Short mmCIF file of C-alpha atoms and ligand atoms in Angstrom, two decimals:
data_model
loop_
_atom_site.label_atom_id
_atom_site.label_comp_id
_atom_site.label_asym_id
_atom_site.label_seq_id
_atom_site.Cartn_x
_atom_site.Cartn_y
_atom_site.Cartn_z
CA MET A 22 91.54 134.86 87.05
CA ASN A 23 95.42 136.67 86.88
CA ASP A 24 97.32 133.40 86.07
CA ALA A 25 99.00 132.83 89.83
CA VAL A 26 96.39 132.37 91.39
CA LYS A 27 94.38 130.52 88.82
CA LEU A 28 95.46 126.06 89.85
CA ALA A 29 97.98 125.34 87.30
CA MET A 30 95.52 122.66 87.39
CA PHE A 31 92.34 124.31 85.54
CA GLY A 32 95.40 125.87 83.14
CA GLY A 33 96.85 128.46 85.58
CA SER A 34 101.43 128.06 85.94
CA ARG A 35 103.56 126.25 87.78
CA THR A 36 104.48 127.76 91.32
CA VAL A 37 107.64 125.14 91.06
CA GLY A 38 109.03 124.89 87.43
CA LYS A 39 111.23 123.08 85.75
CA GLU A 40 114.36 125.45 86.40
CA ASP A 41 113.30 125.73 89.84
CA VAL A 42 114.21 122.15 90.30
CA THR A 43 117.67 121.86 89.53
CA LYS A 44 120.33 119.00 90.24
CA ALA A 45 122.45 121.61 92.21
CA ARG A 46 119.29 122.51 94.78
CA VAL A 47 117.83 117.96 95.10
CA GLY A 48 120.12 115.95 93.49
CA TRP A 49 121.06 113.48 95.81
CA PRO A 50 123.78 111.72 96.94
CA VAL A 51 125.13 115.03 96.99
CA VAL A 52 128.89 114.05 94.66
CA THR A 53 131.81 116.27 95.95
CA GLU A 54 135.48 116.81 95.32
CA GLN A 55 135.80 114.72 98.50
CA GLU A 56 134.09 111.71 96.91
CA HIS A 57 136.00 111.97 93.69
CA ASP A 58 139.03 112.20 95.64
CA ALA A 59 138.18 108.81 97.46
CA LEU A 60 136.97 106.98 94.41
CA ARG A 61 139.66 107.72 92.14
CA GLY A 62 142.11 107.08 94.50
CA VAL A 63 140.54 103.17 95.25
CA LEU A 64 141.24 102.67 92.38
CA GLU A 65 144.85 103.54 91.49
CA ARG A 66 145.05 101.63 95.30
CA GLY A 67 143.85 98.87 93.79
CA LEU A 68 142.21 96.62 96.64
CA PHE A 69 139.54 96.90 95.54
CA THR A 70 137.68 93.31 97.49
CA SER A 71 136.11 93.66 101.61
CA ASN A 72 138.84 91.54 103.18
CA ASP A 73 141.39 94.17 103.22
CA ALA A 74 142.90 93.02 106.22
CA GLY A 75 141.71 95.81 108.07
CA ARG A 76 143.56 98.25 105.33
CA GLY A 77 141.28 99.34 103.10
CA GLU A 78 137.98 101.32 102.83
CA VAL A 79 135.73 98.21 104.56
CA SER A 80 137.29 98.22 107.29
CA ALA A 81 137.69 102.11 108.00
CA LEU A 82 133.27 101.90 107.42
CA GLN A 83 133.11 99.54 109.83
CA GLN A 84 135.13 101.26 112.10
CA GLU A 85 133.52 104.90 111.32
CA TRP A 86 130.18 103.44 111.64
CA ALA A 87 130.82 101.40 114.88
CA GLN A 88 132.40 104.33 116.57
CA TYR A 89 129.65 106.65 114.95
CA VAL A 90 126.32 104.95 116.52
CA GLY A 91 128.97 103.59 119.48
CA THR A 92 129.27 99.72 119.51
CA ARG A 93 131.64 97.91 119.40
CA HIS A 94 131.18 95.45 115.42
CA CYS A 95 130.10 96.35 112.84
CA ALA A 96 130.32 95.14 109.31
CA ALA A 97 129.10 95.91 106.39
CA VAL A 98 127.52 93.70 103.75
CA SER A 99 125.93 94.32 100.43
CA ASN A 100 122.74 95.76 100.93
CA GLY A 101 120.08 97.06 103.72
CA THR A 102 117.79 93.38 103.14
CA ALA A 103 120.64 91.61 103.14
CA ALA A 104 122.01 93.29 106.23
CA LEU A 105 118.33 92.42 108.04
CA GLU A 106 118.66 88.68 106.81
CA LEU A 107 122.18 87.69 107.62
CA SER A 108 121.34 90.15 111.35
CA LEU A 109 117.80 87.74 111.53
CA ALA A 110 121.00 84.55 110.63
CA ALA A 111 123.17 85.06 113.51
CA LEU A 112 120.34 85.23 116.33
CA ASP A 113 119.66 81.67 114.74
CA ILE A 114 116.40 81.58 115.82
CA GLU A 115 114.67 78.36 115.75
CA PRO A 116 112.01 78.38 111.96
CA GLY A 117 108.24 78.15 112.42
CA SER A 118 109.55 80.90 114.87
CA GLU A 119 107.75 84.09 115.48
CA VAL A 120 108.94 88.18 114.78
CA LEU A 121 107.05 90.89 115.26
CA VAL A 122 106.69 93.46 112.64
CA PRO A 123 104.68 97.09 111.47
CA ALA A 124 102.12 96.80 109.17
CA LEU A 125 103.25 99.42 107.30
CA THR A 126 106.96 99.55 106.43
CA PHE A 127 108.79 98.81 103.44
CA ILE A 128 108.54 94.94 101.96
CA GLY A 129 111.98 95.00 102.48
CA SER A 130 112.19 94.79 106.45
CA ALA A 131 109.94 91.48 105.86
CA VAL A 132 111.74 89.30 102.51
CA PRO A 133 113.95 88.38 105.20
CA VAL A 134 111.92 86.95 107.53
CA VAL A 135 110.47 85.38 105.46
CA GLN A 136 113.12 84.05 103.77
CA ARG A 137 114.65 82.98 107.21
CA ARG A 138 111.25 80.80 107.40
CA LEU A 139 110.49 82.69 110.38
CA VAL A 140 106.98 84.26 110.42
CA PRO A 141 106.18 88.02 110.52
CA VAL A 142 103.66 88.23 112.87
CA PHE A 143 102.01 92.76 111.80
CA VAL A 144 100.76 95.26 114.36
CA ASP A 145 99.86 97.59 113.10
CA ILE A 146 100.67 101.95 113.38
CA ASP A 147 100.82 104.76 116.36
CA PRO A 148 98.83 107.82 113.78
CA VAL A 149 101.36 110.28 114.99
CA THR A 150 105.00 108.68 114.53
CA PHE A 151 103.57 105.74 111.60
CA THR A 152 105.53 103.60 113.75
CA MET A 153 104.92 100.08 115.44
CA ASP A 154 101.99 101.03 117.92
CA PRO A 155 104.02 99.21 121.21
CA VAL A 156 100.56 98.45 122.68
CA ALA A 157 98.69 96.63 119.26
CA ALA A 158 102.45 95.34 119.58
CA GLU A 159 102.31 93.44 123.07
CA LYS A 160 98.53 92.34 122.48
CA ALA A 161 100.91 90.15 119.16
CA VAL A 162 103.26 88.71 120.75
CA THR A 163 102.48 85.17 121.91
CA GLY A 164 104.73 81.67 123.72
CA ARG A 165 105.61 81.55 119.90
CA THR A 166 107.26 85.40 119.11
CA ARG A 167 111.37 85.39 119.50
CA ALA A 168 111.86 88.96 118.60
CA ILE A 169 110.63 92.33 117.62
CA LEU A 170 111.70 94.25 114.04
CA ALA A 171 111.98 97.56 115.08
CA VAL A 172 111.48 99.75 111.81
CA HIS A 173 112.21 103.86 111.89
CA LEU A 174 109.89 104.30 109.47
CA HIS A 175 110.22 107.91 107.56
CA GLY A 176 113.71 108.54 109.56
CA LEU A 177 111.81 108.26 113.50
CA PRO A 178 113.75 106.19 115.75
CA CYS A 179 110.31 104.50 117.03
CA ASP A 180 109.72 104.36 120.65
CA MET A 181 112.60 102.37 121.72
CA ARG A 182 111.45 102.74 124.93
CA ALA A 183 108.57 100.96 125.50
CA LEU A 184 109.40 97.94 122.91
CA ARG A 185 112.62 97.49 124.75
CA ALA A 186 110.53 96.96 127.72
CA LEU A 187 108.51 94.41 125.86
CA ALA A 188 110.43 92.79 124.83
CA ASP A 189 112.73 92.56 128.58
CA LYS A 190 109.29 90.98 129.89
CA HIS A 191 109.40 88.30 126.85
CA ASP A 192 112.34 87.57 126.27
CA LEU A 193 112.43 88.62 122.53
CA TYR A 194 115.41 90.38 120.78
CA VAL A 195 115.58 93.85 119.09
CA ILE A 196 116.34 93.82 115.52
CA GLU A 197 116.52 97.57 114.44
CA ASP A 198 115.53 98.55 110.68
CA ALA A 199 117.54 102.12 110.88
CA ALA A 200 117.48 101.35 106.99
CA GLN A 201 115.74 105.27 107.06
CA SER A 202 116.50 107.37 110.32
CA GLN A 203 120.23 107.73 110.00
CA GLY A 204 121.87 110.10 112.67
CA ALA A 205 118.58 110.09 114.16
CA GLU A 206 119.02 109.93 118.37
CA TYR A 207 116.80 108.44 120.65
CA LEU A 208 116.95 109.15 124.13
CA GLY A 209 120.88 110.14 123.39
CA ARG A 210 121.84 107.09 121.56
CA ARG A 211 121.69 107.11 118.12
CA THR A 212 119.23 104.58 115.60
CA GLY A 213 121.54 101.74 115.14
CA SER A 214 122.34 101.12 117.97
CA LEU A 215 119.42 100.77 120.28
CA GLY A 216 118.87 96.61 119.83
CA ASP A 217 120.50 93.57 119.26
CA ILE A 218 122.03 93.79 116.70
CA ASN A 219 121.41 96.43 114.31
CA ALA A 220 120.81 97.29 110.41
CA VAL A 221 120.96 100.23 107.58
CA SER A 222 120.69 99.77 104.78
CA LEU A 223 123.48 102.42 102.01
CA ASN A 224 121.57 102.84 98.92
CA ALA A 225 121.74 105.46 97.75
CA VAL A 226 118.01 106.74 98.72
CA LYS A 227 118.82 107.26 101.19
CA ASN A 228 120.38 109.91 104.47
CA LEU A 229 123.68 107.24 103.74
CA PRO A 230 123.89 106.62 101.26
CA THR A 231 126.83 104.91 98.68
CA CYS A 232 126.79 105.70 94.82
CA GLY A 233 125.15 101.94 94.46
CA GLU A 234 124.40 99.81 97.30
CA GLY A 235 125.38 98.85 100.52
CA GLY A 236 124.41 98.23 104.48
CA LEU A 237 125.60 97.94 107.48
CA VAL A 238 124.79 95.74 110.44
CA THR A 239 126.32 96.37 114.45
CA THR A 240 126.20 94.78 117.28
CA ASP A 241 127.79 94.98 121.11
CA ASN A 242 127.77 91.52 120.89
CA GLU A 243 130.86 89.76 119.58
CA ASP A 244 129.30 86.13 118.81
CA LEU A 245 126.95 88.42 116.99
CA TYR A 246 129.47 89.78 115.18
CA GLU A 247 131.34 86.64 114.48
CA ARG A 248 128.38 85.08 112.42
CA VAL A 249 128.10 88.11 110.60
CA VAL A 250 130.70 88.19 109.06
CA LEU A 251 130.90 83.99 109.07
CA ARG A 252 127.29 84.06 106.63
CA ARG A 253 128.45 87.42 104.50
CA GLN A 254 131.49 84.92 102.51
CA PHE A 255 130.54 81.77 102.12
CA GLY A 256 130.58 79.80 106.12
CA GLU A 257 134.69 81.06 105.68
CA ASP A 258 136.66 82.63 108.45
CA LEU A 259 138.88 85.44 106.29
CA ARG A 260 139.83 87.57 109.75
CA ALA A 261 142.56 88.97 108.86
CA GLY A 262 146.10 86.98 109.07
CA ARG A 263 144.68 83.83 108.24
CA GLU A 264 145.37 82.05 105.19
CA ARG A 265 141.90 81.20 103.47
CA ASP A 266 141.23 77.49 103.96
CA TYR A 267 138.61 77.76 101.83
CA ILE A 268 136.55 76.03 104.50
CA SER A 269 132.30 76.60 104.56
CA ARG A 270 131.52 76.26 107.94
CA VAL A 271 127.64 77.21 107.90
CA LEU A 272 126.68 76.80 104.30
CA ALA A 273 126.12 81.08 103.53
CA GLY A 274 126.03 82.88 99.87
CA ASN A 275 127.62 86.66 99.47
CA GLU A 276 126.82 89.80 101.00
CA LYS A 277 129.86 91.26 100.78
CA MET A 278 130.27 95.08 100.57
CA SER A 279 132.99 96.49 98.61
CA ALA A 280 135.24 99.80 98.53
CA VAL A 281 134.24 101.67 96.33
CA GLN A 282 130.67 102.27 97.77
CA ALA A 283 132.81 102.33 101.06
CA ALA A 284 134.67 105.10 100.18
CA PHE A 285 132.61 107.36 98.73
CA THR A 286 129.56 106.58 102.39
CA ARG A 287 132.76 107.70 104.17
CA CYS A 288 133.23 110.55 102.25
CA GLN A 289 129.06 111.29 103.80
CA LEU A 290 129.16 109.47 106.80
CA SER A 291 132.26 112.62 107.07
CA ARG A 292 129.63 114.84 107.00
CA LEU A 293 126.81 113.61 108.16
CA ASP A 294 125.72 115.49 110.97
CA SER A 295 126.20 118.13 108.73
CA TYR A 296 123.16 117.63 107.04
CA SER A 297 120.90 116.26 109.23
CA ALA A 298 121.77 119.02 110.39
CA THR A 299 120.61 121.53 107.50
CA ARG A 300 117.99 119.66 107.13
CA ASP A 301 116.39 119.58 110.45
CA GLN A 302 116.65 123.64 109.64
CA LEU A 303 114.83 123.46 106.71
CA VAL A 304 112.37 121.35 107.16
CA ARG A 305 110.65 122.53 110.30
CA ARG A 306 110.66 125.89 108.84
CA PHE A 307 108.52 124.37 105.86
CA LEU A 308 106.34 121.94 107.56
CA GLY A 309 105.22 124.99 110.00
CA ARG A 310 104.35 126.83 107.17
CA LEU A 311 102.14 123.19 106.02
CA GLY A 312 100.96 122.85 109.29
CA SER A 313 99.65 126.52 109.61
CA LEU A 314 96.68 125.50 107.16
CA PRO A 315 93.52 124.05 108.20
CA GLY A 316 93.37 120.16 107.27
CA VAL A 317 97.47 119.10 107.30
CA ILE A 318 98.75 117.51 110.03
CA VAL A 319 102.22 117.63 108.94
CA PRO A 320 105.41 115.41 110.71
CA THR A 321 106.28 115.35 114.63
CA CYS A 322 109.16 115.03 116.63
CA PRO A 323 108.90 113.88 120.40
CA ASP A 324 111.45 115.66 122.70
CA ASP A 325 112.47 112.17 124.03
CA ARG A 326 114.39 111.77 119.81
CA THR A 327 114.86 112.97 116.71
CA HIS A 328 113.73 112.75 112.72
CA ALA A 329 115.94 111.89 109.91
CA TRP A 330 113.51 113.17 108.18
CA HIS A 331 114.08 111.06 105.76
CA ILE A 332 110.44 110.73 104.64
CA LEU A 333 107.95 113.61 105.05
CA ARG A 334 104.30 111.71 105.45
CA LEU A 335 101.71 114.52 105.48
CA ARG A 336 97.85 113.51 106.33
CA PHE A 337 95.52 115.45 104.33
CA ASP A 338 91.94 115.82 106.91
CA PRO A 339 88.84 117.44 104.50
CA ALA A 340 86.40 118.22 107.92
CA ALA A 341 89.59 120.15 109.05
CA ALA A 342 90.19 122.39 105.62
CA GLY A 343 86.27 123.13 105.67
CA PHE A 344 84.75 119.68 103.97
CA PRO A 345 83.48 117.65 106.48
CA GLU A 346 81.15 116.28 103.39
CA LEU A 347 84.43 115.25 101.26
CA PRO A 348 85.53 111.09 102.02
CA ALA A 349 90.14 111.54 102.79
CA GLY A 350 90.32 109.66 100.34
CA GLN A 351 88.93 111.44 97.80
CA PHE A 352 90.58 114.77 99.26
CA ARG A 353 93.69 113.19 99.90
CA SER A 354 93.83 112.30 95.40
CA ILE A 355 92.16 115.63 94.01
CA LEU A 356 95.07 116.93 96.74
CA HIS A 357 97.73 114.97 95.19
CA ARG A 358 96.38 115.84 91.37
CA ALA A 359 96.73 119.59 91.97
CA LEU A 360 99.99 120.07 93.46
CA ARG A 361 101.35 117.17 91.35
CA ALA A 362 100.12 120.30 88.85
CA GLU A 363 101.84 122.91 90.91
CA GLY A 364 105.34 120.81 90.75
CA VAL A 365 105.39 119.42 93.69
CA PRO A 366 106.00 115.89 93.42
CA LEU A 367 104.25 114.67 96.40
CA GLN A 368 103.64 110.60 95.98
CA PRO A 369 101.86 107.73 97.32
CA TYR A 370 105.18 105.83 99.71
CA GLN A 371 103.00 102.31 99.91
CA ILE A 372 99.96 101.78 99.22
CA VAL A 373 99.41 98.58 100.97
CA PRO A 374 99.46 97.48 104.21
CA LEU A 375 102.32 94.56 104.68
CA PRO A 376 100.13 91.35 104.66
CA GLY A 377 98.61 92.92 101.51
CA GLN A 378 102.08 92.96 99.37
CA GLN A 379 101.19 90.37 96.46
CA ALA A 380 103.94 88.67 98.18
CA LEU A 381 103.09 87.96 100.94
CA GLN A 382 99.24 87.27 100.48
CA HIS A 383 99.53 83.52 101.11
CA LEU A 384 100.19 84.59 104.62
CA GLU A 385 96.57 85.47 104.62
CA VAL A 386 96.53 88.51 106.82
CA PRO A 387 93.21 90.45 106.19
CA ILE A 388 94.51 94.03 105.73
CA ALA A 389 91.13 94.93 107.75
CA ASP A 390 93.40 94.07 111.09
CA PHE A 391 95.17 97.29 111.05
CA GLY A 392 93.12 99.97 110.67
CA VAL A 393 95.85 103.08 111.43
CA SER A 394 98.02 101.63 108.20
CA LEU A 395 94.52 101.92 106.08
CA ALA A 396 93.82 105.47 107.73
CA VAL A 397 97.23 106.72 106.76
CA ILE A 398 97.40 104.91 103.75
CA GLU A 399 94.36 106.69 102.57
CA ASP A 400 95.08 109.93 103.67
CA SER A 401 97.83 110.53 102.93
CA LEU A 402 100.79 111.56 100.92
CA THR A 403 105.07 111.76 100.57
CA LEU A 404 106.90 114.23 99.45
CA GLN A 405 110.53 111.90 99.01
CA ARG A 406 113.80 113.15 98.17
CA TRP A 407 114.69 116.50 97.37
CA HIS A 408 115.35 118.14 101.07
CA LEU A 409 117.96 115.23 101.30
CA ASN A 410 119.71 118.19 100.36
CA PRO A 411 121.22 120.39 101.91
CA ASN A 412 120.26 123.23 99.33
CA SER A 413 117.16 122.37 99.65
CA GLY A 414 115.83 125.48 100.77
CA PRO A 415 114.54 127.71 98.41
CA VAL A 416 112.85 125.14 96.68
CA LEU A 417 110.97 124.28 99.98
CA ASP A 418 109.67 127.35 100.05
CA LEU A 419 108.51 126.60 96.26
CA CYS A 420 106.52 123.57 97.30
CA ALA A 421 105.35 125.76 100.44
CA THR A 422 104.11 128.41 98.38
CA ALA A 423 102.68 126.35 95.76
CA PHE A 424 100.73 124.39 98.96
CA GLU A 425 98.92 127.88 100.34
CA LYS A 426 98.00 128.42 96.34
CA VAL A 427 96.65 125.51 96.71
CA TRP A 428 94.51 126.22 99.79
CA SER A 429 93.19 129.40 98.84
CA ARG A 430 91.06 127.93 95.95
CA LEU A 431 90.05 124.44 98.04
CA ASP A 432 86.59 125.54 97.31
CA GLU A 433 87.37 125.32 93.29
CA LEU A 434 89.74 121.63 94.61
CA ALA A 435 86.51 119.91 96.51
CA PRO A 436 83.58 120.10 94.15
CA VAL A 437 85.57 117.80 91.33
CA GLY A 438 86.62 115.75 94.25
CA ALA A 439 83.17 114.72 95.75
CA SER A 440 82.09 113.28 91.83
CA MET A 441 85.17 111.13 91.78
CA ASN A 442 85.43 107.90 91.07
CA TYR A 443 87.75 106.62 93.39
CA ARG A 444 89.53 103.27 94.83
CA ALA A 445 91.34 103.11 98.19
CA PRO A 446 95.28 102.49 97.24
CA TRP A 447 95.30 99.07 97.91
CA HIS A 448 93.25 98.11 95.74
CA GLN A 449 95.18 97.74 92.76
CA VAL A 450 97.45 94.64 94.04
CA MET A 451 93.83 92.74 96.60
CA SER A 452 91.96 90.19 94.71
CA GLY A 453 88.91 89.90 95.39
CA ALA A 454 88.81 87.13 97.99
CA ALA A 455 91.74 88.74 100.19
CA ARG A 456 90.21 92.19 100.84
C1 PLP B 530 115.45 100.34 101.96
C2 PLP B 530 114.77 99.62 102.65
C3 PLP B 530 115.45 98.48 103.74
C4 PLP B 530 116.38 97.48 103.14
O1 PLP B 530 117.25 98.29 102.27
P1 PLP B 530 118.14 97.92 100.59
O2 PLP B 530 119.97 98.96 100.98
O3 PLP B 530 117.34 98.37 99.24
O4 PLP B 530 118.17 95.94 100.85
C5 PLP B 530 114.84 97.92 104.34
N1 PLP B 530 114.15 98.74 105.79
C6 PLP B 530 113.54 100.11 104.95
C7 PLP B 530 112.65 100.57 106.63
C8 PLP B 530 114.31 100.08 103.68
O5 PLP B 530 113.19 101.36 103.36
#
């Protein structure tokens, strides 16, 4: 058998070679002269803190992001988790109240809820969009529910119309977790402007990154905005033009952003739309090739919104691929090995519904309640990072070629998958009782 056809897993040559995967093609964030100049500018000017009297990088970023998403106010903070925590603090929800949180998301969505002494009530996801299922959300509402955390997982805006209707019906706040969806639109409006108060992360891995850590809170409500600003800086009123009085009006820590982070993100923001447009083209071409392989279920984007394509989640259906006897987890597992051997960096994203995380098991919510999340975790893998770079086209093409190669030899893989010693991903973290 010639080496190009023999699977890398069985000693053939890799489809995606190390030399193909250069920083220029897949590095993230993309750092240009613009960023170098901006950061040099910060160092030269010496205005390093966020209390810049409206004259520095942090104030400029706040203005530009508010304008970009179309909200009246924006407060820059230290990271996305802090942005969520301050959003919840600003809403001043009574401790012990319930907040609806999707069962499948990053832990950073739920931790601020718990830290505010609120109760996260987990809601299963939709199997196609991977975001909160509005029907399940409605069933989860109780007399103690006060808010819905709308997470635009993987970059796809969640079903905001349904969630907003639910919120209106039960008098709930909507808080957006737009950490993965910068630039994405829902009914023509940008995420980060769709809730009562909205949080974004600027972590270096996100679609709108900084060179480190950062976050942004947006709202149209002036009171909420003032409360966030007060709480990001020890409860002190540090408004422009005011002399510092050292009076802490509320108990609060320090969750401010620095000028260096803001300057870097301003450069990225100026290129966000052009990167998003290029990524949309590249990703759709890539997913088009994968989607024509039987048994690969590629992510889609409903017509009423755009997708930021932060994470690409692929589901695998053994029956559609011609192996009806093969359990989904074993099919996904053997594909993982074969495709990684070809040089495709597939990885899981979350191995357990959130209530199964060790840190949240004290809530005693059985993960068996989240059948869709479990199925998705079991039969899917994700691609992260590479496709964020607008020059990743040639690498994505090679990745698609690797999939086609593996699909041409599924007959060799299926028996290996069938005979493997398999345990579901969440067994790594679940104790016997919690399972
Ligand atoms: C990254 C992320 C967060 C947390 O943001 P940080 O800046 O890392 O604190 C919260 N929610 C989601 C969905 C995220 O992806």
